[in-house]
mmCIF file with all atom_site columns, C-alpha atoms in Angstrom:
data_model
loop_
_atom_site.group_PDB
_atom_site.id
_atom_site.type_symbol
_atom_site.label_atom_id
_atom_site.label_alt_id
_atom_site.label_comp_id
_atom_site.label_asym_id
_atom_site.label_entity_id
_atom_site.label_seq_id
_atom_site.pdbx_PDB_ins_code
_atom_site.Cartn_x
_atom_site.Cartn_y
_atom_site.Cartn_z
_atom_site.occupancy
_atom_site.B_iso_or_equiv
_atom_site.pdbx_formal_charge
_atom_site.auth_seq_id
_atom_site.auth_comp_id
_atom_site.auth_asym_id
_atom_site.auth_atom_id
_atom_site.pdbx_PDB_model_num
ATOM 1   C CA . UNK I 1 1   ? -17.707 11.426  -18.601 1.00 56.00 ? 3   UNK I CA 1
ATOM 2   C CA . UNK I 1 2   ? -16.062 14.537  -20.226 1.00 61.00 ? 4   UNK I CA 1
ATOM 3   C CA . UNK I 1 3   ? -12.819 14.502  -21.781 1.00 65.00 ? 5   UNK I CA 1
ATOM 4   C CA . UNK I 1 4   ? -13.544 16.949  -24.597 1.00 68.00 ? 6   UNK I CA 1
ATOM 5   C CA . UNK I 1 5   ? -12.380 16.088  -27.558 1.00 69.00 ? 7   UNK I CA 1
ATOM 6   C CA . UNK I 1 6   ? -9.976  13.024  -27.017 1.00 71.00 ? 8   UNK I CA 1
ATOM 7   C CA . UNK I 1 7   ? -13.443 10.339  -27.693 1.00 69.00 ? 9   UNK I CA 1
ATOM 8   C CA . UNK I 1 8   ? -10.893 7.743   -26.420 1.00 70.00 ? 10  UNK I CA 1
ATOM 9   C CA . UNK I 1 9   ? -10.900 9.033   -23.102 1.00 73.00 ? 11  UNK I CA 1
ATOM 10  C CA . UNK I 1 10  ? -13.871 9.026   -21.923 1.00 73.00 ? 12  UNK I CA 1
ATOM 11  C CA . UNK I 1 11  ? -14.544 5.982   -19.384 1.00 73.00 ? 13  UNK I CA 1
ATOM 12  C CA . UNK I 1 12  ? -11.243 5.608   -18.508 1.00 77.00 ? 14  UNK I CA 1
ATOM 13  C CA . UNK I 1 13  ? -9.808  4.515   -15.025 1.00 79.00 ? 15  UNK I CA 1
ATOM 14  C CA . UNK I 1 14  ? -7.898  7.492   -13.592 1.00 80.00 ? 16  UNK I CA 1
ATOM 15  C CA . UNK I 1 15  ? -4.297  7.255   -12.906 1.00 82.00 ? 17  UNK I CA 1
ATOM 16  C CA . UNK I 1 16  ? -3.072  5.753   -9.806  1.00 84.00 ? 18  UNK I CA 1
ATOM 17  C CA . UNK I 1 17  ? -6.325  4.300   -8.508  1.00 85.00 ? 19  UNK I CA 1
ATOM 18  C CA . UNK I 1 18  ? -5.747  0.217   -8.214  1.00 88.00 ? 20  UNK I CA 1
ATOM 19  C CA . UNK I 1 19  ? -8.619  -1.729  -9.998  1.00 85.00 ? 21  UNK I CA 1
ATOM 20  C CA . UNK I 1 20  ? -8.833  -3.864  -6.411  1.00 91.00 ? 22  UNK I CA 1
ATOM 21  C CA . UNK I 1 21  ? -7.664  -3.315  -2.998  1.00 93.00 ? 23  UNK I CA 1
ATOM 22  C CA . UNK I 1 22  ? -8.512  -5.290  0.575   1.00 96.00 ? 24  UNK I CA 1
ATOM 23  C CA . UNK I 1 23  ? -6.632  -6.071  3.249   1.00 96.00 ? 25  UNK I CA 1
ATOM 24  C CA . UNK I 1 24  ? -7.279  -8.458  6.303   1.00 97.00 ? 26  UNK I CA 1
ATOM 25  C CA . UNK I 1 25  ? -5.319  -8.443  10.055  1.00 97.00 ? 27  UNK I CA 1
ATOM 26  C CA . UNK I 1 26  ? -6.066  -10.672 12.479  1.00 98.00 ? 28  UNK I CA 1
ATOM 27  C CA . UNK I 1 27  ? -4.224  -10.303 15.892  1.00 97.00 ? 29  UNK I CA 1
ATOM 28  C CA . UNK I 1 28  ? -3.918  -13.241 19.018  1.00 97.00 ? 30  UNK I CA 1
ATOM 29  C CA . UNK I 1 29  ? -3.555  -12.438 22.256  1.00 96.00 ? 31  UNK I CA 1
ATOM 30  C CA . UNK I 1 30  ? -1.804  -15.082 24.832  1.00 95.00 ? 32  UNK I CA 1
ATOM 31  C CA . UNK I 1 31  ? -3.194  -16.185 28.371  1.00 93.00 ? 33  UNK I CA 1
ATOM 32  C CA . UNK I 1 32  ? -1.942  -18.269 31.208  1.00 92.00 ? 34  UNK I CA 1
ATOM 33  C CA . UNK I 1 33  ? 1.774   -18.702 31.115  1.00 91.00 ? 35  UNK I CA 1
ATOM 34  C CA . UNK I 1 34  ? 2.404   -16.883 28.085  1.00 92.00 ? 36  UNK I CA 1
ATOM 35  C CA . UNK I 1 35  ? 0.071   -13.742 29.782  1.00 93.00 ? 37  UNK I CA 1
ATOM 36  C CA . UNK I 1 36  ? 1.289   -10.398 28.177  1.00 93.00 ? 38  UNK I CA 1
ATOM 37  C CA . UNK I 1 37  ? 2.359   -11.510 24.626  1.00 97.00 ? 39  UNK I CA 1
ATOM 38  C CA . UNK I 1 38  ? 0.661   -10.859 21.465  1.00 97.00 ? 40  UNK I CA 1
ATOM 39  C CA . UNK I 1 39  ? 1.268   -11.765 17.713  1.00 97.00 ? 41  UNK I CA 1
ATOM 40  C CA . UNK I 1 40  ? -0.767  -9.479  14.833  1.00 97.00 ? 42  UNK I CA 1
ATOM 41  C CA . UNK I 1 41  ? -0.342  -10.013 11.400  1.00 97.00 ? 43  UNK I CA 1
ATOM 42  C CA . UNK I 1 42  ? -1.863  -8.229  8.178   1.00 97.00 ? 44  UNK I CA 1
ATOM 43  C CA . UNK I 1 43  ? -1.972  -8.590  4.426   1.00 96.00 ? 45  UNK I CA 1
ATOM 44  C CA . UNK I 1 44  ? -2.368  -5.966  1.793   1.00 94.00 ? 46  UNK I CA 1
ATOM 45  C CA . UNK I 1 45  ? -3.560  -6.502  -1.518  1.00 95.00 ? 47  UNK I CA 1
ATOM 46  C CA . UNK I 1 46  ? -3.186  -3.521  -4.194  1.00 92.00 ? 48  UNK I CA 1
ATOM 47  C CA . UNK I 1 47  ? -4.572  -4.826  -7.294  1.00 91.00 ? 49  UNK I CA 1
ATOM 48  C CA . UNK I 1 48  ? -2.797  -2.914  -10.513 1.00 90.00 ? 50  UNK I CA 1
ATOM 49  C CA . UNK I 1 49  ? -3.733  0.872   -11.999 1.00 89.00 ? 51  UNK I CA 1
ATOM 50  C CA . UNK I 1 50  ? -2.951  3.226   -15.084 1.00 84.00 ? 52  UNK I CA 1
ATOM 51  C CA . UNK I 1 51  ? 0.201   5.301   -14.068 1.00 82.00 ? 53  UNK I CA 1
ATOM 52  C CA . UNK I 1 52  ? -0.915  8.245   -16.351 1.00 80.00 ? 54  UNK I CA 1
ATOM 53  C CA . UNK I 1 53  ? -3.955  10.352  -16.397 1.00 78.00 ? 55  UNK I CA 1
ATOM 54  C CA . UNK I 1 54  ? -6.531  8.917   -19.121 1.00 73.00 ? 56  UNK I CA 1
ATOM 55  C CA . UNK I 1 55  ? -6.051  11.441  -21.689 1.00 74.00 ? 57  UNK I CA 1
ATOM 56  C CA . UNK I 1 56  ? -1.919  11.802  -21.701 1.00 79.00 ? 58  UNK I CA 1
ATOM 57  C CA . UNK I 1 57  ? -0.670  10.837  -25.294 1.00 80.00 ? 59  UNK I CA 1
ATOM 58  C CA . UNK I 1 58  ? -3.786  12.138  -27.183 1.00 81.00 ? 60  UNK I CA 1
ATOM 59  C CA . UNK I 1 59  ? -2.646  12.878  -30.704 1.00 83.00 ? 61  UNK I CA 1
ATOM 60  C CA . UNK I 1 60  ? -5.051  15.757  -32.886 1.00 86.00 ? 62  UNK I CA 1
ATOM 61  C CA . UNK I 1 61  ? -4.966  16.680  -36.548 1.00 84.00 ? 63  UNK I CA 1
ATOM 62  C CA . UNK I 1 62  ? -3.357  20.324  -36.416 1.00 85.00 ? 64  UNK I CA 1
ATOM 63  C CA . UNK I 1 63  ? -5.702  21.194  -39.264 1.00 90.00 ? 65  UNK I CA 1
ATOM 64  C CA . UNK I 1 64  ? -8.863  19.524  -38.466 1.00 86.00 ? 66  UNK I CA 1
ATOM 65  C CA . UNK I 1 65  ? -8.577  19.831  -34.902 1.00 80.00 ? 67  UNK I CA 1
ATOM 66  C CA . UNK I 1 66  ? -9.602  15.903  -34.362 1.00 82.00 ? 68  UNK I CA 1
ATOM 67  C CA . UNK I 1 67  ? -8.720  13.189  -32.226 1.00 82.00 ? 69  UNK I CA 1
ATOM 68  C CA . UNK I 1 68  ? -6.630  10.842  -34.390 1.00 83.00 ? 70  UNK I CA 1
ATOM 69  C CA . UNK I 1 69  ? -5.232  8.376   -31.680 1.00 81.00 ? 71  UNK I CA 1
ATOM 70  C CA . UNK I 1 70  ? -3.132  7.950   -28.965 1.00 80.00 ? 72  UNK I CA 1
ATOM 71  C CA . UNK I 1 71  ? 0.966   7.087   -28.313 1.00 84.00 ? 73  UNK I CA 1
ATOM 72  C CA . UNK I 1 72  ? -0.156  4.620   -25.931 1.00 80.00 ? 74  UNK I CA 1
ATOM 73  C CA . UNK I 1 73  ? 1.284   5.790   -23.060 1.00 81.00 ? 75  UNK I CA 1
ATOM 74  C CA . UNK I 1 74  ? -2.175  5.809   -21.216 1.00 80.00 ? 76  UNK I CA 1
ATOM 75  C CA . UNK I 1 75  ? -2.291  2.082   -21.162 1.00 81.00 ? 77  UNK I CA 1
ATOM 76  C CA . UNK I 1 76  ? 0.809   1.490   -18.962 1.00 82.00 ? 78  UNK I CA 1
ATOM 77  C CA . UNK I 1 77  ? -0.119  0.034   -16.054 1.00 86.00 ? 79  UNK I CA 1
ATOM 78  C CA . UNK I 1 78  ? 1.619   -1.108  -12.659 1.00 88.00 ? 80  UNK I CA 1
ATOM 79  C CA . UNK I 1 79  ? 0.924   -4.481  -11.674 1.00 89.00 ? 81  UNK I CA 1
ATOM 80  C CA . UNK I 1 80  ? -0.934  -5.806  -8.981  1.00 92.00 ? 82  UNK I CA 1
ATOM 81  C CA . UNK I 1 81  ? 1.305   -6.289  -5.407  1.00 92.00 ? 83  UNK I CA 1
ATOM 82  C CA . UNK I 1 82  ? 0.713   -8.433  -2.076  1.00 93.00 ? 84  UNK I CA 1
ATOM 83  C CA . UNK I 1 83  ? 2.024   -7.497  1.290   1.00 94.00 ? 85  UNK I CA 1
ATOM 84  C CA . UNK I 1 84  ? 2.517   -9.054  4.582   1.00 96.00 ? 86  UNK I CA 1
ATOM 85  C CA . UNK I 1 85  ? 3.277   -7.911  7.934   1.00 97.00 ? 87  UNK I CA 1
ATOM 86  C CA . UNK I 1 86  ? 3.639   -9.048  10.977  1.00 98.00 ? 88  UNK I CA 1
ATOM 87  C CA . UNK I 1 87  ? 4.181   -7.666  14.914  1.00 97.00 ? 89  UNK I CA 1
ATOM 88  C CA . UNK I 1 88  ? 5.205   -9.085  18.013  1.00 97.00 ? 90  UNK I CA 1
ATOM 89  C CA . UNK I 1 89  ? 4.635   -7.359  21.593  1.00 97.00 ? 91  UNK I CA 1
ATOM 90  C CA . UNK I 1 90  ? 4.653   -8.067  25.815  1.00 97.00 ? 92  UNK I CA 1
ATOM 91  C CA . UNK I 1 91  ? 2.809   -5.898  27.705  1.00 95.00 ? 93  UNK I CA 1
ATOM 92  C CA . UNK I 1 92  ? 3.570   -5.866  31.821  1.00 93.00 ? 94  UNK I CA 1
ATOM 93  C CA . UNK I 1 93  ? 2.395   -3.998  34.624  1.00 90.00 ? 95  UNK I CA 1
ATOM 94  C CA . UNK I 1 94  ? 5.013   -2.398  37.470  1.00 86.00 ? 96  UNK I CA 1
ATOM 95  C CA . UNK I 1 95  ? 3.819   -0.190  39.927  1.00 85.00 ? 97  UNK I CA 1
ATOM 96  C CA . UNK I 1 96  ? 1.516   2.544   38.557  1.00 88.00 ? 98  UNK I CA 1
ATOM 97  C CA . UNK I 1 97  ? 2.866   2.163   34.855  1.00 92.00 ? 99  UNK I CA 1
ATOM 98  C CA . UNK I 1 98  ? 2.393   0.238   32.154  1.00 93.00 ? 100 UNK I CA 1
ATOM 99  C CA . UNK I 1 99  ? 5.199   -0.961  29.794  1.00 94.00 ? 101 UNK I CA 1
ATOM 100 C CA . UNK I 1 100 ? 4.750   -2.066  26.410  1.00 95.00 ? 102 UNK I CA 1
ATOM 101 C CA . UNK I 1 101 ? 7.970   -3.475  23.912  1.00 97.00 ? 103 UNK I CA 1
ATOM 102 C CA . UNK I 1 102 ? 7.324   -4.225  20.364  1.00 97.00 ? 104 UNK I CA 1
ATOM 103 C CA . UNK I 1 103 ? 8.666   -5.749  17.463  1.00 97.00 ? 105 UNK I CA 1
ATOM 104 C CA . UNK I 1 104 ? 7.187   -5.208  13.660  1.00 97.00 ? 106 UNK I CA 1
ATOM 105 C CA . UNK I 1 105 ? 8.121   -6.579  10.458  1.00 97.00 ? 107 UNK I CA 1
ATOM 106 C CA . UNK I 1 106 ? 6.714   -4.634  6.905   1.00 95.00 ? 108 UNK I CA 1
ATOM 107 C CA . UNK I 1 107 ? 7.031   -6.533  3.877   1.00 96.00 ? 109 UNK I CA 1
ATOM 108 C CA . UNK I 1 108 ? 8.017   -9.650  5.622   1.00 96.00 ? 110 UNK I CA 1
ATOM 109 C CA . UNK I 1 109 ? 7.765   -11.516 2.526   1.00 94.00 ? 111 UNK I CA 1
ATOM 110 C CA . UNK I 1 110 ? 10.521  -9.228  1.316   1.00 95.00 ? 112 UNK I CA 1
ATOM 111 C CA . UNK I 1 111 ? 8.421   -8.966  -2.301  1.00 92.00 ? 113 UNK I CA 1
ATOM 112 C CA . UNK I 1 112 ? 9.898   -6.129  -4.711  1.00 92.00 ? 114 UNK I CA 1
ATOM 113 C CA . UNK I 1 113 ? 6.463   -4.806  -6.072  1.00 89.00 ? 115 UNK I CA 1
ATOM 114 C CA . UNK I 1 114 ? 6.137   -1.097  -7.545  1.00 86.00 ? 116 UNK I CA 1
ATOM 115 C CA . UNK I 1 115 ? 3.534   1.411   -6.206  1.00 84.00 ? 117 UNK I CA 1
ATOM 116 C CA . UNK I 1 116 ? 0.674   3.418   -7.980  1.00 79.00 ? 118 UNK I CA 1
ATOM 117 C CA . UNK I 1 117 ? 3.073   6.261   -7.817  1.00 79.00 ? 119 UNK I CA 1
ATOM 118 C CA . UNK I 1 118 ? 6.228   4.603   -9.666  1.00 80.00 ? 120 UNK I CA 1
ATOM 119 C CA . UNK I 1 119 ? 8.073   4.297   -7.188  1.00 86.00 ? 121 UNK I CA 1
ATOM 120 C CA . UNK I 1 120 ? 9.177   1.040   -5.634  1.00 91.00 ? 122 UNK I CA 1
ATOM 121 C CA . UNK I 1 121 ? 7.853   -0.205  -2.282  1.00 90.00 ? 123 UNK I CA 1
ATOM 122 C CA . UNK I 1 122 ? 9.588   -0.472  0.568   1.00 92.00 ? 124 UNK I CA 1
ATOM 123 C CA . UNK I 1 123 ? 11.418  -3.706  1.376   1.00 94.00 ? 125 UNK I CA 1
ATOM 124 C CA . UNK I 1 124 ? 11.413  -5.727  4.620   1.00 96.00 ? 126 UNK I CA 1
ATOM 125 C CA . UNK I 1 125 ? 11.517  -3.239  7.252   1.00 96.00 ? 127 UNK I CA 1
ATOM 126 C CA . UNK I 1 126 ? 11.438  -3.850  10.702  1.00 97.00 ? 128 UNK I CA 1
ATOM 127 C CA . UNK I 1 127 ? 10.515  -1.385  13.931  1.00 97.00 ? 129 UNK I CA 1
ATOM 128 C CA . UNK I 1 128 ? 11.119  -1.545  17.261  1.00 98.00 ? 130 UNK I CA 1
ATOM 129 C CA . UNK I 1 129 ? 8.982   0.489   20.060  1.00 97.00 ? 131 UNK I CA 1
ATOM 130 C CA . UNK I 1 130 ? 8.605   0.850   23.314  1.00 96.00 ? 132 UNK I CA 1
ATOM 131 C CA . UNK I 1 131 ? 5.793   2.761   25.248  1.00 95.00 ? 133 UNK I CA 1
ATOM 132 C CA . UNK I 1 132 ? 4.906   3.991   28.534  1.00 93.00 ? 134 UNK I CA 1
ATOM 133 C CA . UNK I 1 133 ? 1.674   4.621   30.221  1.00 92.00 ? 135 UNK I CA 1
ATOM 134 C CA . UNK I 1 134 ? 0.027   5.911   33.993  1.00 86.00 ? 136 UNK I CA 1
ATOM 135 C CA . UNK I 1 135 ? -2.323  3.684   34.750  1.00 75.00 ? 137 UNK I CA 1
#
């Protein structure tokens, strides 16, 4: 509400906040024959945002000490992305433990999109795991 004396400023998005952002999962969990696997999936929507801070590039008269303008760099902007992943698992019992083997996929679209940070997101990755428990 403040930017002192850059007028142009004021009501400005700050930098690297997206305009938009939701994401939805949904996960589905196999019975009878199929008993112990499960398939998740997720999408991530990052809708675009100013890369600089809303008062970078102010330009002031040296002898009247005024806001004049702006270079423009505050209006670049990063566009908006959308991301999907997706993860396979199979639980199983044996003995007094409990086994667990997973396989996720980030980015599975493989989409080049850059982040709110300039930097470029990660392409498809994928993880394995495996985990252990008493029971």
């Amino acid at each position: 509400t403040d930017a002192g004396r850059d007028t142009d400023a004021v009501g400005r998005p700050p930098a690297r906040q997206p305009s938009h952002q939701g994401s939805l999962a949904g996960k589905y969990t196999a019975s009878g024959v199929l008993r112990g696997f499960s398939c998740n999936w997720g999408g991530v929507y990052t809708g675009g945002s100013h890369v600089v801070t809303n008062t970078a590039g102010a330009i002031f008269d040296s002898r009247t000490r005024r806001y004049v303008g702006n270079n423009n760099q505050r209006t670049i902007t990063v566009g908006s992305s959308f991301r999907m992943d997706l993860g396979l698992r199979y639980q199983w019992k044996q003995s007094r433990f409990g086994h667990s083997v997973g396989l996720n996929v980030k980015n599975v679209l493989d989409r080049e999109y850059v982040k709110s940070s300039r930097v470029f997101g990660d392409r498809r990755s994928w993880f394995v795991s495996y985990a252990l428990a008493l029971r």
